[in-house]
Coordinates of C-alpha atoms in Angstrom, one line a residue:
Chain A
M12 CA 84.1 105.9 106.5
P13 CA 82.2 108.2 108.7
E14 CA 82.8 111.9 108.2
P15 CA 85.0 113.5 110.8
T16 CA 83.4 116.3 112.9
K17 CA 84.1 119.9 112.0
K18 CA 85.9 122.0 114.5
P19 CA 86.7 125.8 114.5
V20 CA 90.0 126.4 112.9
K21 CA 92.7 128.5 114.5
V22 CA 94.8 130.8 112.4
S23 CA 97.9 128.9 113.2
Q24 CA 96.2 125.8 111.8
L25 CA 95.8 127.3 108.3
C26 CA 97.7 126.1 105.2
E27 CA 100.9 127.9 104.6
L28 CA 100.3 128.3 100.9
C29 CA 96.7 129.2 100.4
H30 CA 96.1 130.6 104.0
S31 CA 92.4 129.8 103.6
R32 CA 91.9 126.1 104.4
K33 CA 92.9 124.0 107.4
A34 CA 96.3 122.3 107.1
V35 CA 96.1 118.6 107.2
M36 CA 99.7 117.6 106.9
K37 CA 103.3 118.7 107.5
R38 CA 105.8 118.0 104.7
P39 CA 108.7 116.1 106.0
K40 CA 110.9 117.8 103.5
N41 CA 110.5 121.5 104.8
L42 CA 108.1 121.2 107.6
Q43 CA 105.6 123.2 105.7
K44 CA 102.0 122.8 106.8
L45 CA 99.6 122.2 103.9
C46 CA 95.9 121.7 103.2
K47 CA 94.8 118.8 101.1
Q48 CA 94.3 120.8 97.8
C49 CA 97.7 122.5 98.1
F50 CA 99.4 119.2 99.0
F51 CA 98.0 117.6 95.9
H52 CA 99.2 120.4 93.8
V53 CA 102.7 120.6 95.3
F54 CA 103.1 116.8 95.2
E55 CA 102.0 116.5 91.6
T56 CA 104.0 119.4 90.4
E57 CA 107.2 118.2 92.1
I58 CA 107.0 114.9 90.2
H59 CA 106.3 116.7 87.1
L60 CA 109.4 118.8 87.6
T61 CA 111.5 115.8 88.3
I62 CA 110.3 114.1 85.1
Q63 CA 111.1 117.3 83.1
K64 CA 114.5 118.0 84.7
E65 CA 115.6 114.4 84.2
Q66 CA 113.9 114.2 80.8
L67 CA 112.5 110.8 81.7
F68 CA 110.2 110.4 78.8
Y69 CA 109.9 111.4 75.2
K70 CA 106.7 112.0 73.3
G71 CA 104.9 108.8 72.2
E72 CA 107.1 106.6 74.3
R73 CA 105.5 103.3 75.6
V74 CA 106.3 103.0 79.3
A75 CA 105.6 99.9 81.5
I76 CA 104.8 100.7 85.2
G77 CA 106.1 98.0 87.5
A78 CA 102.9 97.5 89.5
S79 CA 102.8 95.4 92.6
G80 CA 99.5 96.8 93.9
G81 CA 101.3 98.4 96.9
K82 CA 101.0 102.1 97.7
D83 CA 104.0 103.2 95.7
S84 CA 103.1 101.6 92.5
T85 CA 99.4 102.5 92.8
V86 CA 100.2 106.2 93.3
L87 CA 102.7 106.0 90.5
A88 CA 100.2 104.6 88.1
S89 CA 97.6 107.3 89.2
I90 CA 99.9 110.2 89.1
L91 CA 101.5 109.3 85.7
K92 CA 98.0 109.0 84.3
T93 CA 97.1 112.4 85.7
L94 CA 100.3 114.1 84.7
N95 CA 100.2 112.4 81.2
E96 CA 96.8 114.0 80.6
R97 CA 97.6 117.3 82.3
Y98 CA 100.9 118.1 80.7
N99 CA 100.4 116.1 77.5
Y100 CA 103.3 113.8 77.8
G101 CA 101.9 111.6 75.0
L102 CA 102.8 108.5 76.9
E103 CA 101.3 105.1 76.3
L104 CA 101.2 103.6 79.8
V105 CA 101.1 99.8 80.5
L106 CA 100.9 98.1 83.8
L107 CA 103.5 95.3 84.3
S108 CA 103.2 92.9 87.3
I109 CA 105.2 90.1 88.4
D110 CA 103.6 87.0 90.0
E111 CA 106.2 85.5 92.2
G112 CA 103.8 82.8 93.3
I113 CA 103.4 83.6 97.0
V114 CA 100.0 82.4 98.1
G115 CA 98.2 84.8 100.5
Y116 CA 100.4 87.7 99.5
R117 CA 100.9 88.2 95.7
D118 CA 97.6 86.7 94.7
D119 CA 95.7 89.3 96.9
S120 CA 97.9 92.1 95.6
L121 CA 97.5 91.1 92.0
A122 CA 93.7 91.4 92.6
T123 CA 94.4 95.0 93.5
V124 CA 96.3 95.5 90.4
K125 CA 93.5 94.0 88.3
R126 CA 91.2 96.5 89.9
N127 CA 93.6 99.3 89.1
Q128 CA 93.7 98.2 85.5
K129 CA 90.1 99.0 85.3
Q130 CA 90.3 102.2 87.2
Y131 CA 93.1 103.7 85.2
E132 CA 92.1 102.1 82.0
M133 CA 95.6 100.7 81.2
P134 CA 96.5 97.4 79.7
L135 CA 98.0 94.9 82.2
E136 CA 100.6 92.2 81.7
I137 CA 101.3 89.6 84.4
V138 CA 104.6 87.7 84.1
S139 CA 105.0 84.8 86.5
Y140 CA 108.0 83.1 87.9
R141 CA 106.2 79.9 87.2
D142 CA 106.2 80.6 83.5
L143 CA 109.8 82.0 83.3
Y144 CA 111.6 79.7 85.6
N145 CA 109.2 76.9 86.3
W146 CA 109.4 77.8 90.0
T147 CA 107.2 79.7 92.3
M148 CA 108.5 81.5 95.4
D149 CA 106.6 79.1 97.6
E150 CA 108.5 76.3 96.1
I151 CA 111.8 78.0 96.3
V152 CA 111.2 78.8 100.0
A153 CA 110.2 75.2 100.7
C154 CA 113.4 74.1 99.0
S155 CA 116.0 76.6 100.2
G156 CA 114.5 77.9 103.4
I157 CA 113.0 81.3 104.4
K158 CA 116.3 83.0 105.1
S159 CA 117.5 83.4 101.5
S160 CA 114.1 84.0 100.1
C161 CA 114.8 87.7 99.3
T162 CA 118.0 86.9 97.5
Y163 CA 116.2 84.6 95.1
C164 CA 113.2 86.8 94.8
G165 CA 115.2 89.9 94.1
V166 CA 117.5 88.3 91.4
L167 CA 114.6 86.7 89.7
R168 CA 112.3 89.6 89.7
R169 CA 114.8 91.9 88.2
Q170 CA 115.0 89.6 85.2
A171 CA 111.3 89.0 85.1
L172 CA 110.6 92.8 84.8
D173 CA 113.0 93.1 81.9
R174 CA 111.5 90.0 80.2
G175 CA 108.0 91.1 80.7
A176 CA 108.8 94.5 79.2
L177 CA 110.5 93.0 76.2
K178 CA 107.6 90.7 75.6
L179 CA 105.4 93.8 75.4
G180 CA 108.0 95.5 73.2
I181 CA 108.6 98.3 75.7
H182 CA 112.1 99.6 76.6
H183 CA 111.3 101.6 79.6
V184 CA 110.1 100.4 83.0
V185 CA 109.2 102.9 85.7
T186 CA 109.2 101.7 89.3
G187 CA 107.7 103.2 92.4
H188 CA 110.9 103.4 94.4
N189 CA 110.7 106.4 96.7
A190 CA 113.2 108.6 98.5
D191 CA 113.1 106.4 101.6
D192 CA 114.0 103.3 99.5
M193 CA 116.8 105.3 97.8
A194 CA 118.3 106.5 101.1
E195 CA 118.0 103.0 102.5
T196 CA 120.0 101.6 99.5
V197 CA 122.6 104.3 99.9
L198 CA 122.9 103.6 103.6
M199 CA 123.1 99.8 103.0
N200 CA 125.7 100.1 100.3
L201 CA 127.7 102.3 102.6
L202 CA 127.4 100.0 105.5
R203 CA 128.5 97.0 103.4
G204 CA 131.2 98.9 101.8
D205 CA 129.7 98.2 98.4
T206 CA 131.3 101.2 96.7
A207 CA 130.8 99.8 93.2
R208 CA 126.9 100.0 93.7
L209 CA 127.1 103.2 95.9
E210 CA 127.9 105.4 92.9
N211 CA 125.1 104.3 90.7
S212 CA 122.4 103.4 93.3
V213 CA 120.9 107.0 93.3
N214 CA 120.6 107.5 89.6
V215 CA 117.1 108.3 88.5
T216 CA 117.6 106.2 85.4
T217 CA 119.7 103.1 85.4
K218 CA 120.6 101.4 82.2
S219 CA 123.4 99.1 81.6
S220 CA 124.8 99.6 78.1
G221 CA 123.8 96.6 76.0
S222 CA 120.5 96.2 77.9
P223 CA 117.5 97.2 76.0
I224 CA 115.6 98.2 79.0
K225 CA 115.8 101.5 80.8
R226 CA 114.6 101.8 84.3
S227 CA 113.6 105.0 86.1
K228 CA 112.3 106.1 89.4
P229 CA 110.2 109.3 89.2
F230 CA 109.6 109.1 92.9
K231 CA 113.3 109.4 93.7
Y232 CA 112.7 112.6 95.7
T233 CA 109.3 111.7 97.2
Y234 CA 108.9 110.9 100.7
Q235 CA 107.1 107.6 101.5
K236 CA 104.9 109.5 104.1
E237 CA 103.7 111.8 101.3
I238 CA 103.0 108.9 99.0
V239 CA 100.9 107.3 101.7
L240 CA 99.1 110.5 102.4
Y241 CA 98.4 111.0 98.8
A242 CA 97.0 107.5 98.5
H243 CA 95.0 108.1 101.5
Y244 CA 93.5 111.4 100.6
K245 CA 92.9 110.4 97.0
K246 CA 91.3 107.2 98.4
L247 CA 93.3 105.1 96.0
D248 CA 92.8 101.4 96.1
Y249 CA 96.0 99.7 97.3
F250 CA 97.2 96.8 99.2
S251 CA 99.5 97.0 102.2
T252 CA 100.5 93.6 103.5
E253 CA 104.1 92.7 104.3
C254 CA 105.4 89.7 102.2
T255 CA 104.7 86.5 103.9
Y256 CA 108.3 85.6 103.9
A257 CA 110.7 87.2 106.3
P258 CA 111.8 90.7 105.3
E259 CA 115.5 91.0 104.3
A260 CA 117.0 91.3 107.9
F261 CA 119.7 93.8 106.9
R262 CA 117.4 96.1 105.0
G263 CA 114.9 95.9 107.8
T264 CA 117.5 97.1 110.3
A265 CA 118.7 99.9 107.9
R266 CA 115.1 100.9 107.5
V267 CA 114.4 101.1 111.2
L268 CA 117.6 103.1 111.7
L269 CA 116.6 105.5 108.9
K270 CA 113.1 105.9 110.3
N271 CA 114.5 106.8 113.7
L272 CA 116.8 109.3 112.1
E273 CA 113.9 110.7 110.1
S274 CA 111.8 111.3 113.2
I275 CA 114.7 113.5 114.7
R276 CA 115.7 115.2 111.4
P277 CA 113.1 114.7 108.5
S278 CA 115.3 116.1 105.9
C279 CA 117.9 113.5 106.4
I280 CA 116.4 111.2 103.8
L281 CA 117.0 113.8 101.0
D282 CA 120.4 114.6 102.5
I283 CA 121.4 111.0 102.2
I284 CA 120.3 110.9 98.6
H285 CA 122.2 114.1 98.1
S286 CA 125.3 112.7 99.6
G287 CA 124.9 109.6 97.5
E288 CA 124.7 111.6 94.3
H289 CA 127.9 113.3 95.1
F290 CA 130.0 110.4 95.9
K291 CA 132.7 110.1 93.4
L292 CA 134.9 107.2 93.6
K293 CA 138.5 107.3 92.9
E294 CA 139.2 105.4 89.7
R295 CA 140.4 102.0 90.4
K296 CA 143.7 100.6 89.1
K297 CA 143.0 98.7 85.9
R298 CA 144.8 95.5 85.4
D299 CA 145.8 94.7 81.8
L300 CA 142.6 96.0 80.7
A301 CA 143.7 97.1 77.2
K302 CA 145.0 93.6 76.6
N303 CA 141.9 92.0 77.7
R304 CA 139.8 94.2 75.6
K305 CA 141.5 93.2 72.5
A306 CA 141.0 89.5 73.2
G307 CA 137.4 90.1 74.4
K308 CA 136.4 91.7 71.1
G309 CA 135.2 88.4 69.7
R310 CA 131.6 87.7 69.8
N311 CA 131.9 84.4 71.5
T312 CA 132.7 85.4 75.1
A313 CA 133.2 81.9 76.2
T314 CA 136.2 81.4 73.9
S315 CA 137.6 84.8 74.6
A316 CA 137.3 84.0 78.3
A317 CA 139.2 80.8 77.7
A318 CA 141.9 82.8 75.9
N319 CA 142.1 85.1 78.8
S320 CA 142.2 82.4 81.5
N321 CA 146.0 82.4 81.6
K322 CA 146.0 86.1 82.3
E323 CA 145.3 87.6 85.7
V324 CA 141.8 88.1 86.5
E325 CA 139.9 89.6 89.4
V326 CA 138.2 87.1 91.6
R327 CA 135.3 88.5 93.6
P328 CA 134.5 87.5 97.2
D329 CA 131.8 85.1 96.0
G330 CA 134.1 83.3 93.8
S331 CA 132.8 84.8 90.5
V332 CA 135.3 85.9 88.0
S333 CA 135.0 89.2 86.2
L334 CA 135.1 89.1 82.5
H335 CA 136.5 92.3 81.2
S336 CA 134.0 92.8 78.4
R337 CA 131.6 93.8 81.0
D338 CA 128.9 95.6 79.1
G339 CA 126.7 93.7 76.7
N340 CA 128.0 90.3 77.9
R341 CA 125.3 87.5 77.7
C342 CA 124.5 84.5 79.9
E343 CA 125.7 81.4 78.1
R344 CA 122.5 79.6 79.1
C345 CA 119.7 81.9 78.8
G346 CA 121.1 84.7 76.8
Y347 CA 120.1 87.3 79.5
L348 CA 122.5 90.2 79.9
S349 CA 125.1 89.2 82.6
M350 CA 128.4 90.3 84.0
N351 CA 129.5 86.8 84.2
R352 CA 129.4 83.7 81.9
V353 CA 126.3 82.5 83.6
C354 CA 123.8 84.9 85.0
K355 CA 122.9 85.0 88.6
A356 CA 119.4 83.7 88.0
C357 CA 120.6 80.7 86.1
I358 CA 123.2 79.9 88.9
L359 CA 120.5 80.2 91.6
I360 CA 118.0 78.1 89.6
E361 CA 120.6 75.5 89.0
G362 CA 121.2 75.3 92.7
L363 CA 117.5 74.9 93.2
E364 CA 117.0 72.2 90.7
L365 CA 119.7 70.1 92.5
S366 CA 117.7 70.2 95.6
R367 CA 114.3 69.7 93.9
A368 CA 115.7 66.5 92.4
K369 CA 116.0 65.2 96.0
V370 CA 112.6 66.3 97.0
A371 CA 110.5 65.3 93.9
I372 CA 110.5 61.5 93.6
E373 CA 108.3 61.2 90.5
G374 CA 110.0 61.2 87.1
D375 CA 109.8 64.9 86.6
T376 CA 111.1 65.6 83.1
S377 CA 111.2 69.3 83.7
V378 CA 113.8 69.1 86.3
N379 CA 116.9 69.3 84.0
G380 CA 117.4 72.8 82.8
A381 CA 113.8 73.8 82.8
A382 CA 114.6 77.5 83.2
K383 CA 117.0 77.3 80.3
L384 CA 114.5 75.6 78.1
T385 CA 111.7 78.1 78.8
K386 CA 114.1 80.9 78.2
T387 CA 115.3 79.5 74.9
L388 CA 111.8 78.9 73.7
E389 CA 110.9 82.4 74.6
Q390 CA 113.6 83.8 72.5
L391 CA 112.5 81.9 69.3
S392 CA 110.9 84.0 66.8
F393 CA 109.7 83.7 63.2
Chain B
M19 CA 95.8 100.5 108.4
I20 CA 93.7 100.6 111.7
V21 CA 90.9 103.1 111.9
I22 CA 89.3 103.8 115.2
L23 CA 86.2 105.8 115.6
L24 CA 85.5 107.2 119.1
K25 CA 82.0 107.5 120.3
K26 CA 81.1 108.8 123.8
F27 CA 78.8 106.6 125.7
Q28 CA 76.9 107.1 129.0
K29 CA 75.8 104.5 131.4
R30 CA 72.2 105.4 132.4
R31 CA 72.3 103.9 135.8
H32 CA 75.6 105.6 136.8
Q33 CA 75.6 109.0 135.2
A34 CA 79.2 109.6 136.1
A35 CA 80.7 106.6 134.6
H36 CA 81.0 107.4 131.0
G37 CA 83.7 106.4 128.6
Y38 CA 84.3 106.0 125.0
M39 CA 83.2 103.3 122.5
L40 CA 86.1 102.3 120.2
H41 CA 85.0 101.1 116.7
A42 CA 88.2 99.6 115.5
T43 CA 88.6 98.7 111.8
G44 CA 91.6 97.0 110.3
K45 CA 92.4 97.5 106.6
G46 CA 95.1 96.3 104.4
G47 CA 97.7 94.6 106.4
L48 CA 97.2 95.7 109.9
D49 CA 93.9 93.8 110.4
V50 CA 95.8 91.0 111.8
I51 CA 96.7 93.1 114.8
F52 CA 93.5 92.5 116.6
G53 CA 93.8 88.7 116.1
G54 CA 92.4 88.6 112.6
Q55 CA 89.2 90.5 113.3
K56 CA 88.6 93.1 110.7
Y57 CA 86.0 94.9 112.7
A58 CA 85.8 95.1 116.4
T59 CA 84.0 97.3 118.9
F60 CA 85.3 97.9 122.3
K61 CA 83.7 99.7 125.1
F62 CA 86.2 101.4 127.4
K63 CA 86.4 103.9 130.1
L64 CA 89.4 105.9 129.1
P65 CA 91.6 106.4 132.1
T66 CA 93.7 109.5 132.2
T67 CA 97.4 109.8 133.2
S68 CA 98.2 111.7 136.4
T69 CA 100.6 114.2 134.7
T70 CA 97.9 115.6 132.3
T71 CA 96.2 118.5 133.8
T72 CA 93.0 118.0 131.9
T73 CA 90.6 115.3 132.9
Q74 CA 89.8 114.7 129.3
P75 CA 91.5 111.6 127.9
T76 CA 94.4 112.3 125.5
M77 CA 96.0 110.3 122.6
Q78 CA 98.4 109.0 125.1
D79 CA 95.6 107.4 127.1
L80 CA 94.2 105.8 123.9
L81 CA 97.6 104.4 123.0
H82 CA 98.0 102.9 126.5
L83 CA 94.6 101.4 126.1
I84 CA 95.4 99.9 122.7
V85 CA 98.7 98.5 123.9
K86 CA 97.2 97.0 127.0
N87 CA 93.9 95.7 125.8
L88 CA 93.6 95.6 122.1
L89 CA 96.8 94.1 120.8
V90 CA 96.3 90.4 120.8
D91 CA 99.7 89.4 119.6
K92 CA 102.2 90.8 122.1
K93 CA 104.9 91.3 119.4
D94 CA 102.8 93.9 117.8
R95 CA 103.6 96.0 120.9
C96 CA 106.7 97.3 119.1
M97 CA 104.5 99.3 116.9
F98 CA 103.6 101.4 119.9
V99 CA 106.0 100.8 122.5
V100 CA 109.5 102.4 122.3
P101 CA 111.9 101.5 125.0
V102 CA 113.4 104.7 126.5
S103 CA 116.5 103.4 128.0
G104 CA 117.2 101.0 125.1
I105 CA 116.6 98.1 127.3
E106 CA 114.1 95.5 125.9
I107 CA 111.3 95.0 128.4
D108 CA 110.1 91.5 129.0
N109 CA 106.6 91.6 127.6
E110 CA 105.5 88.6 129.6
A111 CA 106.1 90.4 132.8
Q112 CA 103.5 93.0 132.2
N113 CA 101.1 91.0 130.3
V114 CA 97.6 92.2 130.9
E115 CA 94.5 90.2 130.3
N116 CA 92.2 91.2 127.5
G117 CA 89.2 93.4 128.2
G118 CA 90.2 94.7 131.6
V119 CA 88.4 98.1 132.0
K120 CA 89.3 98.6 135.7
D121 CA 93.0 98.5 135.2
G122 CA 94.3 102.1 135.7
V123 CA 97.3 103.0 133.6
K124 CA 100.4 102.5 135.6
E125 CA 103.1 103.4 133.2
D126 CA 103.9 107.0 132.8
G127 CA 105.5 107.6 129.5
E128 CA 106.3 111.3 129.7
D129 CA 108.1 111.2 133.0
G130 CA 110.2 108.3 131.9
D131 CA 109.8 106.5 135.4
E132 CA 109.4 103.4 133.5
E133 CA 111.9 102.0 131.0
E134 CA 109.5 102.3 128.1
E135 CA 107.4 105.0 126.4
V136 CA 104.1 104.3 124.9
T137 CA 104.1 106.2 121.6
V138 CA 104.0 105.2 118.0
T139 CA 107.0 103.8 116.2
P140 CA 108.6 106.1 113.6
G141 CA 107.2 105.0 110.3
I142 CA 103.6 104.6 111.4
L143 CA 101.5 107.5 110.2
V144 CA 98.7 108.7 112.6
L145 CA 95.8 110.7 111.3
V146 CA 93.3 112.4 113.6
N147 CA 90.3 113.2 111.5
D148 CA 92.4 113.0 108.3
T149 CA 94.9 115.4 109.8
D150 CA 98.5 114.4 110.5
W151 CA 98.8 114.1 114.3
E152 CA 102.0 116.2 114.2
L153 CA 99.7 119.2 113.7
E154 CA 97.4 118.1 116.5
G155 CA 99.9 117.9 119.3
E156 CA 100.6 114.2 119.0
L157 CA 100.3 112.5 122.4
E158 CA 98.8 115.6 124.0
Y159 CA 95.9 115.7 121.7
V160 CA 92.6 115.7 123.6
L161 CA 90.2 113.2 122.3
E162 CA 86.7 114.2 121.4
D163 CA 83.5 112.6 120.6
G164 CA 83.3 111.4 117.0
D165 CA 87.1 111.5 116.4
L166 CA 88.4 109.3 113.7
I167 CA 91.9 108.1 114.3
S168 CA 93.8 106.1 111.9
F169 CA 97.1 104.3 112.0
T170 CA 98.8 103.5 108.7
S171 CA 102.2 101.7 108.3
T172 CA 104.5 103.4 105.8
L173 CA 107.0 100.6 106.3
H174 CA 106.1 97.9 103.9
G175 CA 104.4 97.0 100.8
G176 CA 106.0 98.8 97.8

């Protein structure tokens, strides 16, 4: 890139921190004008403070960075490496990527992750949908249409990240979700009336009890704009193409709304997160919970569910039934942590297998319960 | 990300008629915006809007030019064009052929005579010589020889 030409700098253009260099950016958070060096310092320090305040890591912890090759995860990898060395966190960082199998998108972005692996000298693990579920996103979209692609992809990726981490023997995954993403999620949950999610969606660390994997978002308070600027000024190698499949329509609309709000009042992103953090839901009426707990104590949830079947149970809008032993319940088929008897991924995959049977004419032996089989094999150990 | 480098050029025969050479580079995802070309050079005389007092072309003029001439796919217009009155403008109606240098800019965003304003959609980061355009006066920024202007989307690609 050619060097920009130098112009005389006015006093009003100077950085508000060091008062000596020309300001290059305005922080959306407080409208402070900063120069490159001060911006780097402030940006890195703020993330360090978030990490410290929330006590995200302990010394010697092995942490997997969910890396997509996009700007957020590339900046995350870069900054964790920097901070790890600067503040001596003593972390062992590993890059963990998910290959959804989207030709023309994920293959290109994975090439970026592979370059990052060399640049940051971290081990890289790639987990593919193909290996885990015997489906690629391309096949799923061909089968079920482009509209529901995000539903499938989202459910499957969540599991895939956990499985990838477990494979590496890591119990902590950090993701590059930033303040804009968090605000978007709060807004979406609010608009959908999804109060159950609303309360937990803004937590820095999410961990369902019973799950061995902890997830955290060190960029929770970091503006997307600053991440992009950081990546740009540090000349980080990242990939920025939209997924080939239609973006989630509802999220897209919420994002546009949020961006428009941000242009009028930049602090609104942090304000929404702040509001999200302080929502406290009134406790719901619990129906016969004590009774069900007793019955649900048995290890085999299937039999306890059968025992409970004559009692009153909550039926959710999508037809699923809540088992009262919510935490630590496992999917009957794949053994993955699930609120219901069969986890969402297995339900989706099962639905897909039915339509694949119609599409594939050849005697494909993998059709019946392929996902289950791979998952069972994966769990075998000596 | 689109990077545009401005270079002044002078036609030797007609001394007065000078304009800017635009070296446009598409990186990451936004390269598709010029119809898949990663690098493209355009030679344009930048017209000035009637409201601006200076005769120097401003950022606003550059955006008009990009919208009118550089965008191959008309649906990419939404990246730069924001309807003022909230009414969607039929893009076909004001379709302008590629490469037209003579076309003066008819729309006038600042006055709001037209129903749409040519600016950049929130979520697209504009850098003028690596400086956030918010610090450079946004649409009023007066273009100079050798300016490096980049448009980066912050919207996608986590």
